[in-house]
Coordinates of C-alpha atoms and ligand atoms in Angstrom, one line a residue:
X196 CA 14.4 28.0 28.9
X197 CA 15.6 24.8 27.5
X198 CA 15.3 24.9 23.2
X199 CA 16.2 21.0 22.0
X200 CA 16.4 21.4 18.2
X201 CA 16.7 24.1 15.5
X202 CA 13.8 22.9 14.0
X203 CA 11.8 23.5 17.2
X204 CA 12.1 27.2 17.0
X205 CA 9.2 27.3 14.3
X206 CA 7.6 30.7 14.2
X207 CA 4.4 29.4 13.8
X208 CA 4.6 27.2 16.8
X209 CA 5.9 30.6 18.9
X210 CA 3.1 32.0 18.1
X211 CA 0.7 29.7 18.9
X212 CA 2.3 29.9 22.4
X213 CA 2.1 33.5 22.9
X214 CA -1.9 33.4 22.1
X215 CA -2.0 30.7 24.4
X216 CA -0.4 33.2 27.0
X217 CA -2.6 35.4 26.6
X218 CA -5.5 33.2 27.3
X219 CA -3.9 31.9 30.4
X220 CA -3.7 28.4 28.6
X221 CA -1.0 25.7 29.0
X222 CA 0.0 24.1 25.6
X223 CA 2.2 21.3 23.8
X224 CA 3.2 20.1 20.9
X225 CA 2.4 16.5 20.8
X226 CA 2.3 13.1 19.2
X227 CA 3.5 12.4 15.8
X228 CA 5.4 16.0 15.1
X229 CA 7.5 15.6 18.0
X230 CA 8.6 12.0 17.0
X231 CA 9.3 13.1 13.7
X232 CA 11.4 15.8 14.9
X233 CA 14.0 13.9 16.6
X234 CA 13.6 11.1 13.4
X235 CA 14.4 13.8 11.2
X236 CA 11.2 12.5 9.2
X237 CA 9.3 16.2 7.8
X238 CA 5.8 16.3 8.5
X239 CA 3.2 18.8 7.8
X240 CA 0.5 17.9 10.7
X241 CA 0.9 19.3 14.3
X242 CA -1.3 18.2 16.7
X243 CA -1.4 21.1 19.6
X244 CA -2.9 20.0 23.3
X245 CA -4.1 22.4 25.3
X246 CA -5.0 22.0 29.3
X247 CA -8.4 24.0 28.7
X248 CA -10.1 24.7 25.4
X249 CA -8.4 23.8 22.3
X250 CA -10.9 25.4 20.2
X251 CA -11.0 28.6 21.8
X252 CA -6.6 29.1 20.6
X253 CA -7.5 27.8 17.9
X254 CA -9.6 30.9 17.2
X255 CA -7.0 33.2 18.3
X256 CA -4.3 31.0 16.0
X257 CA -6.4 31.6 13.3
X258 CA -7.0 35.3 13.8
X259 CA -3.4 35.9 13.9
X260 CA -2.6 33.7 11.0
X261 CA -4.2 36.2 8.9
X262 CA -6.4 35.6 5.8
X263 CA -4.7 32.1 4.6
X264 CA -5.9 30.6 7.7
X265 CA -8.9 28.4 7.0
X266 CA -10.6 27.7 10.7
X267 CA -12.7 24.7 10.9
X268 CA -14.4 23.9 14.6
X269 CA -15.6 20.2 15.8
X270 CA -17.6 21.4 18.6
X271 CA -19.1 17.9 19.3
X272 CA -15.5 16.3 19.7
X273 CA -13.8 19.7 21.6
X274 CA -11.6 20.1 18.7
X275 CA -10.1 22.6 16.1
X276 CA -8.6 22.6 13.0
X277 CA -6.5 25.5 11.6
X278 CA -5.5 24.9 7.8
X279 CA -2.2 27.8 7.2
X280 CA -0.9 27.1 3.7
X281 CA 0.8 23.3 4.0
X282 CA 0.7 22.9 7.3
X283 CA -2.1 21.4 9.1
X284 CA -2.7 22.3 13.2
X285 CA -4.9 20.3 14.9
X286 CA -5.8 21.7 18.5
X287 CA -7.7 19.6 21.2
X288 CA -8.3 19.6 25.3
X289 CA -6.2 17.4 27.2
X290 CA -8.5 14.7 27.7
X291 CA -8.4 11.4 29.7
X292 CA -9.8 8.4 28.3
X293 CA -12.0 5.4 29.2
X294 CA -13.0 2.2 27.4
X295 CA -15.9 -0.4 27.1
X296 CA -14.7 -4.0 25.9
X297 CA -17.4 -3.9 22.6
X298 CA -15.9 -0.6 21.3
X299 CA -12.8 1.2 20.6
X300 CA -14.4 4.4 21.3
X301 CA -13.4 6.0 24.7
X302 CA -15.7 7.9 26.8
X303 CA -13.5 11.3 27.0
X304 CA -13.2 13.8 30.0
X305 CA -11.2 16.4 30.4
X306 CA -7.7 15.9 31.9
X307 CA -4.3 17.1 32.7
X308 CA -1.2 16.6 30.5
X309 CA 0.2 13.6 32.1
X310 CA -3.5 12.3 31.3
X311 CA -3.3 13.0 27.7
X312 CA 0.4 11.2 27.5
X313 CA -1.0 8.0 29.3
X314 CA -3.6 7.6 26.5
X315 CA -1.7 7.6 23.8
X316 CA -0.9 4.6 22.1
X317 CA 3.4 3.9 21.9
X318 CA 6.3 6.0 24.0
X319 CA 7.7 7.2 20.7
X320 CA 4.4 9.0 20.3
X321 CA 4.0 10.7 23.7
X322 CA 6.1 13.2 23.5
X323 CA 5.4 16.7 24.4
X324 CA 7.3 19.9 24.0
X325 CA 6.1 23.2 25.8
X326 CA 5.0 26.0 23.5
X327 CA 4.2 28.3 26.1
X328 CA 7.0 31.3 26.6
X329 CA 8.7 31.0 29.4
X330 CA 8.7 27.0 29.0
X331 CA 9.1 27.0 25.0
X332 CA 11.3 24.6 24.0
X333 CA 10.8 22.1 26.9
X334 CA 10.7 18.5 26.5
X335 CA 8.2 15.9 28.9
X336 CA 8.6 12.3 27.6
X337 CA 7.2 10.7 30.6
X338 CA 7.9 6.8 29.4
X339 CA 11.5 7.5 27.8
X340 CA 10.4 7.7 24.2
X341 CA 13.5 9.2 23.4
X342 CA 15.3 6.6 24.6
X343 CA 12.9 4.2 22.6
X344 CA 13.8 6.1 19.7
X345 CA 17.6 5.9 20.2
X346 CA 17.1 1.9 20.4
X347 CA 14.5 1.9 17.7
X348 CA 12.1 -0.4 19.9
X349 CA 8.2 0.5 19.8
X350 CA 7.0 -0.2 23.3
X351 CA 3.3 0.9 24.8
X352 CA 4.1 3.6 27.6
X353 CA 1.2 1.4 30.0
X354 CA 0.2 -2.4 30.1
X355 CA 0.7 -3.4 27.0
X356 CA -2.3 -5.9 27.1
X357 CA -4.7 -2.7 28.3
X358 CA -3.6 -0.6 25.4
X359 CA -4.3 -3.0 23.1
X360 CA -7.5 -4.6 24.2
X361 CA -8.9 -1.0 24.4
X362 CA -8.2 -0.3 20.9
X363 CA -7.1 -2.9 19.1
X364 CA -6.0 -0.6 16.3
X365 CA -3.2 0.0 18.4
X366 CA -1.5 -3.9 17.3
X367 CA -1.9 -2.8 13.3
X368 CA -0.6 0.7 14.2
X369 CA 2.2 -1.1 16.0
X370 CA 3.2 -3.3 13.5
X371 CA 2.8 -0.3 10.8
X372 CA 5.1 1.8 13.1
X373 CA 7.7 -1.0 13.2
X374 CA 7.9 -1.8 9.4
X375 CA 7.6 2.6 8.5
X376 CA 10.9 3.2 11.0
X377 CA 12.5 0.1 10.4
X378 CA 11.9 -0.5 14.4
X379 CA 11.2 -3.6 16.1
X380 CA 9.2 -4.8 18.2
X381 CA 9.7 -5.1 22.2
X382 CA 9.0 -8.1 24.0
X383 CA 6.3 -7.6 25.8
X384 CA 4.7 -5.4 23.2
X385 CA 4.5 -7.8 20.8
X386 CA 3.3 -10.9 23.1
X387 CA 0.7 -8.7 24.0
X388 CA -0.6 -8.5 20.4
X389 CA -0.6 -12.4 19.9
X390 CA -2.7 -12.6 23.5
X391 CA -5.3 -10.0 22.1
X392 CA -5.0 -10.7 18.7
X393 CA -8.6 -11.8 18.2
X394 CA -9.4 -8.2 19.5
X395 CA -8.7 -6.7 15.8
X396 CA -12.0 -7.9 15.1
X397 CA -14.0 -4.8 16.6
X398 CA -12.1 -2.8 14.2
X399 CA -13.5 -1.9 11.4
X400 CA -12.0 -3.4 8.2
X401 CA -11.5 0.4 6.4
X402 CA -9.1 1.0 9.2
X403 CA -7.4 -2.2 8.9
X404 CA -6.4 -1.6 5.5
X405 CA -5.5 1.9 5.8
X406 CA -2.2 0.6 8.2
X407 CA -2.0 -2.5 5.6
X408 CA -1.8 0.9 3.2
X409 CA 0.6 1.8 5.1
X410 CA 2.8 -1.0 5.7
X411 CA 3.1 -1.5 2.1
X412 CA 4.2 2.2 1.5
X413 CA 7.0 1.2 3.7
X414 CA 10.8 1.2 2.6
X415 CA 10.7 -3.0 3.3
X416 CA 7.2 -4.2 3.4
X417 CA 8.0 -7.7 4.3
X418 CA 8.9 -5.9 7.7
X419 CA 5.3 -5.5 8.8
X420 CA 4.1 -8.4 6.7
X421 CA 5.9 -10.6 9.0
X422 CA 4.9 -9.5 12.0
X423 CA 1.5 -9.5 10.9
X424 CA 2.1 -13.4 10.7
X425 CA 4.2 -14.0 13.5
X426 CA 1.3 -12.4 16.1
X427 CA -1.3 -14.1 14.8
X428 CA -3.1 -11.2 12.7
X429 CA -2.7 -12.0 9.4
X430 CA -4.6 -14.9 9.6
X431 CA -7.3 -13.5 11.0
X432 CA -7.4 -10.4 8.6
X433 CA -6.2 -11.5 5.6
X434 CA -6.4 -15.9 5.8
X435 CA -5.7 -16.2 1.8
X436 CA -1.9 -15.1 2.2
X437 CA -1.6 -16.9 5.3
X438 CA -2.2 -19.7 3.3
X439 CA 0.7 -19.2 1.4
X440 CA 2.8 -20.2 3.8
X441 CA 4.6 -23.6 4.0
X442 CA 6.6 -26.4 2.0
X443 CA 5.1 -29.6 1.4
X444 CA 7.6 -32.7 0.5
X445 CA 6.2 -35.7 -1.4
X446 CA 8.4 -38.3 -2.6
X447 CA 11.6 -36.3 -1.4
X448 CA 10.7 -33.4 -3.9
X449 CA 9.4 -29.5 -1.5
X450 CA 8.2 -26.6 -3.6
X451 CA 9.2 -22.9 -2.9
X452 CA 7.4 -21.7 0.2
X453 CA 4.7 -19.3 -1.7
X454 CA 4.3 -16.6 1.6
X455 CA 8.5 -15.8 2.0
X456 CA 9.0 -15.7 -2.2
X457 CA 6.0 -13.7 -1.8
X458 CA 7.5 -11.0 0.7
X459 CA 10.4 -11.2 -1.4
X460 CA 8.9 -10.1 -4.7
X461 CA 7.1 -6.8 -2.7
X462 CA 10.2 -6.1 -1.7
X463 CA 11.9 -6.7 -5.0
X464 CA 9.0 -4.3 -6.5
X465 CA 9.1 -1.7 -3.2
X466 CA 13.2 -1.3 -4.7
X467 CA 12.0 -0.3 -7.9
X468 CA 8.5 1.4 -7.3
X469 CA 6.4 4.0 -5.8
X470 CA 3.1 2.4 -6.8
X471 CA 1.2 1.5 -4.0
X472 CA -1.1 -0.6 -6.6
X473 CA 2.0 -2.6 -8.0
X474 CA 3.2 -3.4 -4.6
X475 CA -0.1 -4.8 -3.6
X476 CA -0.5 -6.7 -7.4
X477 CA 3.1 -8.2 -5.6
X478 CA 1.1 -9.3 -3.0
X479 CA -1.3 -10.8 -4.8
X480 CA 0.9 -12.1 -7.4
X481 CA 0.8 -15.8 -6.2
X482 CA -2.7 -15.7 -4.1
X483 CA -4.1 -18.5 -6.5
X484 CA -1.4 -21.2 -5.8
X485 CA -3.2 -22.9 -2.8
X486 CA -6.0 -23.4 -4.8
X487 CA -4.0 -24.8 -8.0
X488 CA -2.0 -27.0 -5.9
X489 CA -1.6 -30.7 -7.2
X490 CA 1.1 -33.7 -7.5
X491 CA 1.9 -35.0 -10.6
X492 CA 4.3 -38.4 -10.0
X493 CA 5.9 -37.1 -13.0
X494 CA 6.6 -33.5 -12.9
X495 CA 6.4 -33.1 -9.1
X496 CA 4.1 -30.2 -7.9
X497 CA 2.4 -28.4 -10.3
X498 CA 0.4 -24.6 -9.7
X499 CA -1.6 -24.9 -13.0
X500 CA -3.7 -21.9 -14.3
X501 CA -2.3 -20.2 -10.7
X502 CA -2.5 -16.9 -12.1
X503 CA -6.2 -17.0 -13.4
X504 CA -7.2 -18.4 -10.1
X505 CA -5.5 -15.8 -8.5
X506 CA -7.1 -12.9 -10.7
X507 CA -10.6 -14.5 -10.1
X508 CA -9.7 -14.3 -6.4
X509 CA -9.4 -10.8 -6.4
X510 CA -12.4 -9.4 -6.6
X511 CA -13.6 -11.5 -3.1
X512 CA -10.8 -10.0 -1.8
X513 CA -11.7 -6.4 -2.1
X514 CA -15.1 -7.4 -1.1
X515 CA -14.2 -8.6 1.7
X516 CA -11.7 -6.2 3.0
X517 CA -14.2 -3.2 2.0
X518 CA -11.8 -1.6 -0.3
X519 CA -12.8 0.0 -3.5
X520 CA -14.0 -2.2 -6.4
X521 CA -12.4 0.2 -8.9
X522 CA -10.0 0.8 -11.7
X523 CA -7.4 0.3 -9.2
X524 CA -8.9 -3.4 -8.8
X525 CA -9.1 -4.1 -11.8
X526 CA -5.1 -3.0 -12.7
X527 CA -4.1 -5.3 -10.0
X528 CA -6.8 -8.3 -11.3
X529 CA -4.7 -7.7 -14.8
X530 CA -1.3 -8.0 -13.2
X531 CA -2.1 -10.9 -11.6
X532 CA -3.1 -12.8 -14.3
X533 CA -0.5 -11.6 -16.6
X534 CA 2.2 -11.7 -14.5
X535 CA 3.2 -15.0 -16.4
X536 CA 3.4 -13.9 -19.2
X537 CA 6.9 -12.2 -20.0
X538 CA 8.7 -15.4 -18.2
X539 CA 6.8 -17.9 -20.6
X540 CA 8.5 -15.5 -23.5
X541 CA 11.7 -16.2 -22.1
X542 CA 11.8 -19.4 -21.5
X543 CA 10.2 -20.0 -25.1
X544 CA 11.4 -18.9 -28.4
X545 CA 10.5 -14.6 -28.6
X546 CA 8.2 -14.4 -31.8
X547 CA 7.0 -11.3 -32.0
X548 CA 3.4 -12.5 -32.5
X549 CA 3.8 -13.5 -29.1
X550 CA 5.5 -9.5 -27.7
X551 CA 2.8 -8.0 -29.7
X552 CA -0.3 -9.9 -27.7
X553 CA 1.6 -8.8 -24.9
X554 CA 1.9 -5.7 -25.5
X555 CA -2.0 -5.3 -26.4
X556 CA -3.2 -7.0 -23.4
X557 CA -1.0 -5.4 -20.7
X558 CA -1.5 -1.8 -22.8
X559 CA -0.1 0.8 -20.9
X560 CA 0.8 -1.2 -18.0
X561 CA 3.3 -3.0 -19.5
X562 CA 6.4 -1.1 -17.7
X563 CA 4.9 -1.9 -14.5
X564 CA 4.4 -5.9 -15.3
X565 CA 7.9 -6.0 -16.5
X566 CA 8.8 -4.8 -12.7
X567 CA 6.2 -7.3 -11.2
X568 CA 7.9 -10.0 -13.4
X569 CA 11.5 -9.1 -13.2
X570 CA 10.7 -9.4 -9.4
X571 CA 9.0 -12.5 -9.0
X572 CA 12.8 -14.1 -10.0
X573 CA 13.8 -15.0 -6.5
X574 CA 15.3 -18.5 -7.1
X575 CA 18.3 -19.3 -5.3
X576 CA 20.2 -20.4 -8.6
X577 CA 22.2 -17.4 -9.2
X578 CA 23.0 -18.8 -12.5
X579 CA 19.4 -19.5 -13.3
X580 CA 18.4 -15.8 -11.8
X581 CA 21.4 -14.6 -13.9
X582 CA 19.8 -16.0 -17.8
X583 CA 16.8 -14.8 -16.5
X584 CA 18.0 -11.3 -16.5
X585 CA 19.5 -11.4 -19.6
X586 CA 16.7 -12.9 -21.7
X587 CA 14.2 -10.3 -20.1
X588 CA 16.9 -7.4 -21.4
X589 CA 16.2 -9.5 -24.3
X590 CA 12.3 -9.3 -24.2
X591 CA 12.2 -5.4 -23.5
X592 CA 14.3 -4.8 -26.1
X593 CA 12.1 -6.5 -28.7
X594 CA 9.1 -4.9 -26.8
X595 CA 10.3 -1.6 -27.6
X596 CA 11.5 -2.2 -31.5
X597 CA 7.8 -3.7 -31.9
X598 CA 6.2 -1.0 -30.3
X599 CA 7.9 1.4 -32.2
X600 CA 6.9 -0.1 -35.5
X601 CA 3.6 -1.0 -34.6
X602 CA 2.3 0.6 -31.8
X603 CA 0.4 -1.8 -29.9
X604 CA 0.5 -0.1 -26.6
X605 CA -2.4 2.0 -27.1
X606 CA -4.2 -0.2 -30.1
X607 CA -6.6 1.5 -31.9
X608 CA -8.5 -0.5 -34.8
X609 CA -7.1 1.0 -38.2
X610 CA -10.5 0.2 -39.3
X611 CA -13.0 1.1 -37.0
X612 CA -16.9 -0.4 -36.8
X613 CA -18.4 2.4 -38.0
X614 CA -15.9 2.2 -41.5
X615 CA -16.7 -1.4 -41.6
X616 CA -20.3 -1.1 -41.7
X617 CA -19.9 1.8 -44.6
X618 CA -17.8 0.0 -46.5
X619 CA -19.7 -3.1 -46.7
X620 CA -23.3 -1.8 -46.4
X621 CA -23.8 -3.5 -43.1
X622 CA -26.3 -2.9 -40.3
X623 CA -25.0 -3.2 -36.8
X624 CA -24.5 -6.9 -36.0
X625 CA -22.1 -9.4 -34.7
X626 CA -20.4 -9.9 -38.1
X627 CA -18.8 -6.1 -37.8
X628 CA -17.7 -7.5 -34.2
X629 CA -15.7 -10.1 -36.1
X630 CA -14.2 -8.9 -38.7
X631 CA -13.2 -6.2 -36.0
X632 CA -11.3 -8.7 -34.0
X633 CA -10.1 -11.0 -37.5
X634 CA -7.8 -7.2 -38.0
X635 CA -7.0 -6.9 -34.8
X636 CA -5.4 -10.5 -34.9
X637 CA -3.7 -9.9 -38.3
X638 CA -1.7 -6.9 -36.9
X639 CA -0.8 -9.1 -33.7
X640 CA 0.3 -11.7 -35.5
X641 CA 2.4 -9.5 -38.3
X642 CA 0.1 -10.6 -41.3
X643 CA -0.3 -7.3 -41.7
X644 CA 1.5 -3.5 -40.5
X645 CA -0.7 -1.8 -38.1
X646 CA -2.1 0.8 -40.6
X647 CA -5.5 2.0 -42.2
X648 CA -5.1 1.4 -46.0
X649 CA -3.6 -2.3 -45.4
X650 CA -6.1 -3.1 -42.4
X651 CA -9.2 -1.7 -45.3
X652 CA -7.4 -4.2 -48.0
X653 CA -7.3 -6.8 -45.6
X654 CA -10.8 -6.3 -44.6
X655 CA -11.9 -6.5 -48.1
X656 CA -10.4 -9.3 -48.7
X657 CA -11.5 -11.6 -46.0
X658 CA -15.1 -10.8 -46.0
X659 CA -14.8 -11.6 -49.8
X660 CA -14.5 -15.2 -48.0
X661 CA -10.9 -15.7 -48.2
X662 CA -10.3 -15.8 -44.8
Ligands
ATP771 P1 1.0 9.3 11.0 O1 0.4 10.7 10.9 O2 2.3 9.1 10.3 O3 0.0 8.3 10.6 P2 0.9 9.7 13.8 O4 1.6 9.1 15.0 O5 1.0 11.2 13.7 O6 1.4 9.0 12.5 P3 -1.9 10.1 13.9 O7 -3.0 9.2 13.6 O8 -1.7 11.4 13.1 O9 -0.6 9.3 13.9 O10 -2.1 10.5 15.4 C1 -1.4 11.5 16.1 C2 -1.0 11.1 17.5 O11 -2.2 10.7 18.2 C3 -0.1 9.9 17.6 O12 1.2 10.2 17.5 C4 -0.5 9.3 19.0 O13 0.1 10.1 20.0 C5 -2.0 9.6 19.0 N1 -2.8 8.5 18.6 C6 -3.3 8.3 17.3 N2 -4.0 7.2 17.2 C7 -4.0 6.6 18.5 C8 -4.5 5.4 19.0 N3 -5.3 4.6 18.3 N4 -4.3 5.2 20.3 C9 -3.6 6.1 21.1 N5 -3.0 7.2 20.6 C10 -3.2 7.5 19.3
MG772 MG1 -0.1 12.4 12.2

């Protein structure tokens, strides 16, 4: 008996292997547990391969589990899932696979082992380790995935070309892989990927941005953001930031290149946050400056408006790439267009007319768009990045003394339409809208404090047409 790790001598994985003795079944651990294992990464979803009938332990693992177990049986697919509290078990038949060219969907039969290890997709994620007694404990990593793991390379265990041609998932899983570890890419691995590029396009485009999901959940997103590029995929899944890349000189004056500042402000913004929706607004930040683009002999190049292109953009985007047109969307649409806006304070005088329309536009987002902004200061001009900082300390501090006083974040109208059309003996029309919005402005502009009795006055007073 050979035990490789502490954490191997899990008792739920014994006693999956003593039910599988007693039904005269072979069966592994394999896959994704078993890499994170020896990365030291935890992970709550065990995928169990069984030479024979998954389903049919699955049962028995169930049973024995006791009444937390929650069984649920795939009979179509051969497959088994056993639900035990946080962990999730997965239990399928060794199965060998073949492909068609038009789909990434095999045609399965059953198989040995070795079978099951030559299908699956990178040698990191072909390990196997024997749960059965007298074996428990042993490792069979056919292709030197351990080794691949020592090295940090991800590397198909087959031809890499073959692998990815029959599932062209594999390349984004690859590249997700490589920017998730912090791996890289081998050789031939990754020439494979720019030869069958154009393959991603069976792929369905919900799958495509569940690794792009992925990537950008990463510890350094620009990792698998550049890779995307340098095979050849991000044009074809995502053209609008591959159109970011590139300097053009005119008269002896370049402009930033928009795709590496770009990756630099995710990254900035992966430092500082968790969100998954900030880091894609990040992303997104610059997406309009293609389109904004122009030469002015005086001021050199000029991205006018960039940020309400890019907002506009959006939407088209999500369309496109069949992800939800929700409040998510709409946050990122926001940052985008904003994302301006607390620079522009900087660099002009801070009135606080100008922190409070801030503060009522970007509402509760406005911690988040202070990240996005203090990220998107990547110039190379330490001295210039150094002001920077300190005028934005500058900014948040008036931001919160203003919000305090006044609390904008959350603006509520003092007055609300319903008062206004009491007050004044009014039917519901567009005047109530206006006078709405004339009190709104007042408080933003510090005319008057943000309360009811001085927001009524006020109201009095302009519809008796002195404003
Ligand atoms: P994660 O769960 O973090 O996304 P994972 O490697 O566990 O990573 P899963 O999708 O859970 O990924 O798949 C479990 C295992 O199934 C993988 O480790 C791999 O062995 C195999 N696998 C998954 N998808 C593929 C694929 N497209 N081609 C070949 N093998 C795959
Ligand atoms: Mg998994």
């Amino acid at each position: 008996m050979k035990v490789l790790f502490p954490e191997i001598e899990n008792k739920t994985l014994h006693l999956i292997g003593e039910e599988a003795d007693k039904l005269g079944l072979e069966c592994y651990v394999i896959g994704g547990w078993v890499r994170d294992l020896f990365l030291h990464r935890g992970s709550k979803d065990i995928d169990v391969v069984v030479v024979g009938s998954g389903i049919s332990l699955a049962e028995q693992v169930a049973a024995r589990l006791g009444k937390h177990a929650h069984l649920s049986v795939f009979k179509t697919y051969g497959t088994a899932q056993v639900k035990n509290r946080d962990l999730e078990l997965e239990f399928v038949g060794a199965r060998r696979e073949s492909y068609r060219h038009e789909s990434r969907n095999p045609i399965v039969e059953d198989g040995t082992l070795e079978e099951d290890q030559n299908r699956r997709d990178f040698t990191i994620n072909a390990l196997a380790i024997c749960l059965n007694k007298d074996r428990y404990g042993e490792l069979l990593d056919p292709f030197g995935g351990i080794q691949d793991m020592n090295e940090g390379v991800i590397r198909t265990p087959l031809d890499p070309d073959i692998t990815f041609s029959d599932d062209p998932l594999r390349m984004m899983r690859a590249i997700r892989f490589a920017s998730q570890l912090g791996f890289y890419l081998d050789r031939e691995t990754f020439d494979a990927i720019e030869r069958n590029r154009e393959r991603i396009h069976i792929i369905t485009k919900e799958r495509i941005v569940d690794e792009l999901n992925k990537i950008m959940g990463s510890r350094k997103p620009s990792v698998g953001l550049y890779l995307l590029d340098k095979t050849g995929l991000l044009s074809l899944i995502f053209p609008e930031l591959s159109a970011l890349k590139g300097i053009e000189t005119k008269e002896g004056r370049g402009h930033k290149d928009v795709f590496v500042h770009t990756l630099q402000v995710v990254d900035n913004v992966a430092e500082k946050s968790d969100n998954l929706w900030l880091r894609w607004a990040a992303l997104l930040h610059d997406i309009g400056k293609p389109r904004s683009k122009a030469w002015d002999p005086k001021m050199g190049w000029t991205f006018r408006n960039h940020n309400y292109i890019g907002a506009k953009m959006i939407p088209g985007i999500f369309k496109r790439m069949k992800m939800p047109q929700n409040e998510k969307m709409d946050y990122i649409r926001k940052m985008v267009d904003l994302h301006m806006r607390p620079i522009n304070l900087i660099e002009d005088i801070v009135t606080d007319s100008a922190v409070r329309r801030l503060l009522f536009e970007a509402g509760n987002d406005i911690d988040d768009l202070m990240i996005l902004c203090n990220a998107d200061i990547t110039s190379r001009n330490e001295e210039k990045v150094e002001r920077f900082h300190k005028n934005f300390e500058l900014v948040k501090q008036k931001m919160v003394e203003l919000e305090e006083r006044d609390r904008i974040r959350n603006f509520q109208p003092p007055v609300d339409g319903i008062e206004i059309m009491e007050l004044l003996h009014l039917e519901p029309c567009a005047l109530v809208g206006e006078l709405k919005s004339k009190i709104k402005d007042a408080i933003l502009d510090g005319v008057i404090p943000n309360e009811h009795d001085a927001a009524k006055e006020y109201l009095l007073f302009i519809y008796r047409g002195n404003a």
